Short mmCIF file of C-alpha atoms in Angstrom, two decimals:
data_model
loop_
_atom_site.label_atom_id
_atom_site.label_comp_id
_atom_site.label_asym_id
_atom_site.label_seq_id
_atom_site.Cartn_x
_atom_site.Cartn_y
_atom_site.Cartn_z
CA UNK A 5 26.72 -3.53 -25.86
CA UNK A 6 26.74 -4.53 -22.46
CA UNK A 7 26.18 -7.88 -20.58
CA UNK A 8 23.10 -6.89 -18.09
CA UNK A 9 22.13 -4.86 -15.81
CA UNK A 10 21.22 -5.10 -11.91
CA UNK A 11 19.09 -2.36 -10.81
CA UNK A 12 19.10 -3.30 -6.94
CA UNK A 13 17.26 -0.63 -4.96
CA UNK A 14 18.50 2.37 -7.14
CA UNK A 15 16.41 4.99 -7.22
CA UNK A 16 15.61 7.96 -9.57
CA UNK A 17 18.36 6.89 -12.42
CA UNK A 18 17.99 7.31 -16.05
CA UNK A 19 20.12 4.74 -18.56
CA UNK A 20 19.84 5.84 -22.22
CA UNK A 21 20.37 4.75 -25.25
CA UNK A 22 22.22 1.47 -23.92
CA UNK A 23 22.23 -2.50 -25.72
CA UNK A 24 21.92 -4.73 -23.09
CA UNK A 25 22.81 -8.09 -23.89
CA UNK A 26 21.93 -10.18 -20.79
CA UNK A 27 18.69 -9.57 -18.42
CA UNK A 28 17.88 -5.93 -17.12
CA UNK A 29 16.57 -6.52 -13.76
CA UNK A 30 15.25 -4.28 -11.37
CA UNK A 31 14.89 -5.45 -7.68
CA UNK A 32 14.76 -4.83 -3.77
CA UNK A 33 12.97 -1.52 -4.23
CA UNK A 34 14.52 -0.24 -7.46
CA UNK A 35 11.92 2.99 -8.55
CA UNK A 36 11.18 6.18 -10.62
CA UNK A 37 13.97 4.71 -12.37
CA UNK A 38 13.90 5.20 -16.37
CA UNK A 39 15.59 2.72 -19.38
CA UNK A 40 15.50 5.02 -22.46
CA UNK A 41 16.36 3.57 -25.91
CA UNK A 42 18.54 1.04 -26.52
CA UNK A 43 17.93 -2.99 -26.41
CA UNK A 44 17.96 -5.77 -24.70
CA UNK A 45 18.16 -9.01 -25.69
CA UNK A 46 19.97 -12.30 -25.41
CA UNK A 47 18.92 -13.15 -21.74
CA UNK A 48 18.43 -16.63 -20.42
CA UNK A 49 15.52 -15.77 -18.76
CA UNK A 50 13.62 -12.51 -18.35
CA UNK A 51 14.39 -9.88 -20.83
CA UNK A 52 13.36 -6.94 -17.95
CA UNK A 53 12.34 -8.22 -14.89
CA UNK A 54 10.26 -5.68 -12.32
CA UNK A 55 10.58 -8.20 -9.68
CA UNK A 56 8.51 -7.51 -6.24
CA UNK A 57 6.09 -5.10 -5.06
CA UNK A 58 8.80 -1.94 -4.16
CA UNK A 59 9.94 -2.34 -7.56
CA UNK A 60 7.48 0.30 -8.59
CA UNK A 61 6.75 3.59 -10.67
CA UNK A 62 10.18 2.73 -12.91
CA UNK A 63 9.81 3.21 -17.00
CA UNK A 64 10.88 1.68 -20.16
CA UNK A 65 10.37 3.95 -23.09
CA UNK A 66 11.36 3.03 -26.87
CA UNK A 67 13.26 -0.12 -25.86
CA UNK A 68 13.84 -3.11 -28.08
CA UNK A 69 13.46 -5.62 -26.59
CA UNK A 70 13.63 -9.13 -28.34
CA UNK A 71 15.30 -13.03 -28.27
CA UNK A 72 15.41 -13.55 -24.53
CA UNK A 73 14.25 -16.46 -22.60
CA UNK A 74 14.89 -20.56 -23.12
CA UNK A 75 12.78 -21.84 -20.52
CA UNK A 76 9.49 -23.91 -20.40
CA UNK A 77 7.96 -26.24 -17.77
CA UNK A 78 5.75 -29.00 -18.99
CA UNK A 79 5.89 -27.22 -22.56
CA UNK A 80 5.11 -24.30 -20.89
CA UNK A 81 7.10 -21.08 -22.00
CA UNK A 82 8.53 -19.19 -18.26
CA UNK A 83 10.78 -16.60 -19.50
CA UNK A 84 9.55 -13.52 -21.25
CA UNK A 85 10.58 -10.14 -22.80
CA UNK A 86 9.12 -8.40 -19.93
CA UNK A 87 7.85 -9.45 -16.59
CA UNK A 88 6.26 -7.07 -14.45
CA UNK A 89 5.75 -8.16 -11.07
CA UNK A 90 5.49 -4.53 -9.44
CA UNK A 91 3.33 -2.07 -9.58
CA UNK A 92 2.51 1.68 -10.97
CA UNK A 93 5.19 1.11 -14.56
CA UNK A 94 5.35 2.52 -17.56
CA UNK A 95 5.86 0.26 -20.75
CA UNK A 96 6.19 3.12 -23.63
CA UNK A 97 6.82 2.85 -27.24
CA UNK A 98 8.88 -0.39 -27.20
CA UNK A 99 9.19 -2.94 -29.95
CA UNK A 100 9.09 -6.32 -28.38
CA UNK A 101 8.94 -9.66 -30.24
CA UNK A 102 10.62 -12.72 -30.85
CA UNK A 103 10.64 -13.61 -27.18
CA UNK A 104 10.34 -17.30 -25.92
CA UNK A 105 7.38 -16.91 -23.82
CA UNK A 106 5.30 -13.59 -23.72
CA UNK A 107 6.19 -10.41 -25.00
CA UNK A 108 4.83 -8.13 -21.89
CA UNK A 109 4.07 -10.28 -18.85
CA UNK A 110 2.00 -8.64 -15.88
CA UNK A 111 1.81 -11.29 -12.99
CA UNK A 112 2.74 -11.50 -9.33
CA UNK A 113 2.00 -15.29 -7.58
CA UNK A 114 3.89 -13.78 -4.06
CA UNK A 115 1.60 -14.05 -1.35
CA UNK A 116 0.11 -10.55 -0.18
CA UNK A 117 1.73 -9.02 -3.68
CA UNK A 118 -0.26 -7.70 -6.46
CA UNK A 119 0.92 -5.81 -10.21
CA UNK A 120 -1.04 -3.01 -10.13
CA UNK A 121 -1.63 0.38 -11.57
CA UNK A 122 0.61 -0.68 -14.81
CA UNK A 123 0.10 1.08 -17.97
CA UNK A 124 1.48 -0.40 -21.34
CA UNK A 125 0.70 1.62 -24.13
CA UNK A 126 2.12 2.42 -27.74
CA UNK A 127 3.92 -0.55 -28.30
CA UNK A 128 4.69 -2.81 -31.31
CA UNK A 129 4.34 -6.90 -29.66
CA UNK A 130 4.76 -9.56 -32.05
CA UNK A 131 6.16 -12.63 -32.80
CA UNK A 132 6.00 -13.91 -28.78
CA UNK A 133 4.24 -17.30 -27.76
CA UNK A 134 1.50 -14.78 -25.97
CA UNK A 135 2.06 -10.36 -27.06
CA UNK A 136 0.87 -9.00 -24.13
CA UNK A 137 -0.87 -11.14 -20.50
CA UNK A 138 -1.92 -9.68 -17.58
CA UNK A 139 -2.14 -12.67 -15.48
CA UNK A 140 -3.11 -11.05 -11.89
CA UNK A 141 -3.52 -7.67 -10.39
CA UNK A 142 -6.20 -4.93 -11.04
CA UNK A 143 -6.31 -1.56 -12.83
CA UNK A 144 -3.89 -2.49 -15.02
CA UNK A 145 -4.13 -0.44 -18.50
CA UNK A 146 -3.28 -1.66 -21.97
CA UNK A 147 -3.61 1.38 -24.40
CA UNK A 148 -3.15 1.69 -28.01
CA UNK A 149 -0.77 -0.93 -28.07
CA UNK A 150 -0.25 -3.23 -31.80
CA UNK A 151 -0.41 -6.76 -30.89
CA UNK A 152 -0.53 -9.16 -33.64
CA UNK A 153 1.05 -12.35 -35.14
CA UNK A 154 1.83 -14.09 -31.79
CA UNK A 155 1.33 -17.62 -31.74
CA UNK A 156 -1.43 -18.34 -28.83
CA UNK A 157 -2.82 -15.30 -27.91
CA UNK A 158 -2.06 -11.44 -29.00
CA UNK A 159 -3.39 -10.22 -25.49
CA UNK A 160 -4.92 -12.91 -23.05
CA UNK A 161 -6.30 -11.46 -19.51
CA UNK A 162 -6.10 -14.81 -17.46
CA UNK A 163 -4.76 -16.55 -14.39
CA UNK A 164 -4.38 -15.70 -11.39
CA UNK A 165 -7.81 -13.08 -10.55
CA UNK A 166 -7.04 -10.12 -12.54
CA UNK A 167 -9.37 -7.24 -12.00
CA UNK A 168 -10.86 -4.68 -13.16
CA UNK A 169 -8.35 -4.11 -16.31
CA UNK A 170 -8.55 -2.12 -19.47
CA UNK A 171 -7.81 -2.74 -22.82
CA UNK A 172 -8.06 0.21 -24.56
CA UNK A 173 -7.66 1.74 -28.52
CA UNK A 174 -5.33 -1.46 -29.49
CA UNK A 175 -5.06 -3.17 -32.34
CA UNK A 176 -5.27 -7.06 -32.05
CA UNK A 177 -5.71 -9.87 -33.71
CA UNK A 178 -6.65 -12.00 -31.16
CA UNK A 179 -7.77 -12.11 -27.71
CA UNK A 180 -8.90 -14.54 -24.56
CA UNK A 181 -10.43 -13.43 -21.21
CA UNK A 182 -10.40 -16.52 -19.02
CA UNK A 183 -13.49 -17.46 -16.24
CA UNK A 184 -10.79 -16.21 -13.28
CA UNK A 185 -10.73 -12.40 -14.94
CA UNK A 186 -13.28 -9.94 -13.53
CA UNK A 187 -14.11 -6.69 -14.90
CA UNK A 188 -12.43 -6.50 -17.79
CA UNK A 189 -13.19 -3.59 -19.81
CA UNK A 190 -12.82 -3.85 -23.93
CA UNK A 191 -13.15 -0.36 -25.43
CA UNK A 192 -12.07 0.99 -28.85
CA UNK A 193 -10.08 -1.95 -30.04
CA UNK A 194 -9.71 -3.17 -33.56
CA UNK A 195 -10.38 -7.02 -33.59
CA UNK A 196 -12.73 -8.76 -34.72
CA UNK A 197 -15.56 -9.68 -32.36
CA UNK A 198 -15.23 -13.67 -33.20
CA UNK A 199 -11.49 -13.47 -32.34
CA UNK A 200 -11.83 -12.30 -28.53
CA UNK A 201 -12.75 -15.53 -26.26
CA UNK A 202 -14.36 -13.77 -23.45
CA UNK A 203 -15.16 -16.59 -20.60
CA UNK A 204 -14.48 -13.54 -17.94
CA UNK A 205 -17.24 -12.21 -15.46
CA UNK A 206 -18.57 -8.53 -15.75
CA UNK A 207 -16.49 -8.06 -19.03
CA UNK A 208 -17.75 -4.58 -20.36
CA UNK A 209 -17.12 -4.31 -24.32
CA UNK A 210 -17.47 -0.82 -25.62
CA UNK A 211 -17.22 -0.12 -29.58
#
């Protein structure tokens, strides 16, 4: 293995089939780059971190990712397996779980910054405080995804004004939509309709 990884405005790389054993973080315009395989885990904070709109169009496909983070605030988990701050990713095929705060993490609080356009789909989340959260930006896309046996939440749509989202063909267990999401669109999922706490505006549910 190696310790981490500091993808600082690279562009257009591919790392395969590495074990990361620190934080894999990519930064200051890092895109269309692609982690392939391999782990990480271990990291004090972030287990990938897509930090900053710039940091766009990069993927992660079949990574484990798993045991990173050790941080709350006011009992509040902050670190995660992934946090996706940027916009246009690809989250593919990974097995994530046994993080310290959420499994996937989409959220940007930067002024004048917004995660949109991700897509996270085929994935196996469990074992997180929260599987998956989109917690701000729009047109975000959660697809086919198995999200189960996380302790708050399997997927929670919350936070900071997310809009216009989808949640599509995934199996979950369970599910909140908080009164700040808009446009959240439920289609195809397996859950039961008593596990999804929808207190979102314009939340379209398709079956």
């Amino acid at each position: 293995s190696v310790k981490g990884a500091g993808l600082n405005g690279t562009a257009y790389l591919n790392f395969e089939k590495i074990d990361f054993n620190e934080q894999v973080w990519f930064g200051n315009n890092a895109h269309h780059n692609k982690l392939i395989g391999g782990s990480v885990r271990n990291a004090l904070h972030q287990g990938i971190h897509l930090a900053h709109v710039g940091s766009d169009y990069n993927e992660i496909l079949g990574v484990a990712v798993h045991h990173n983070g050790s941080t709350s605030i006011n009992n509040t988990p902050q670190d995660h397996g992934f946090y996706m701050a940027s916009r246009y990713n690809i989250i593919d095929g990974c097995h994530v779980y046994s993080n310290y705060g959420g499994g996937i993490q989409i959220y940007n609080g930067y002024a004048g910054e917004r995660a949109d356009g991700n897509i996270v789909r085929n994935n196996d989340v469990h074992d997180n405080c929260v599987g998956i959260s989109v917690g701000a930006g729009g047109n975000n896309q959660l697809l086919n995804n198995k999200v189960y046996a996380n302790r708050l939440f399997d997927v929670s749509i919350a936070w900071r004004n997310p809009t216009n989202n989808v949640v599509r063909g995934n199996s979950i267990g369970k599910m909140q939509v908080e009164a700040t999401a808009q446009g959240t669109r439920i289609e195809n999922n397996c859950i039961d309709p008593a596990k999804i706490n929808d207190q979102g505006s314009g939340t379209v549910k398709v079956n």
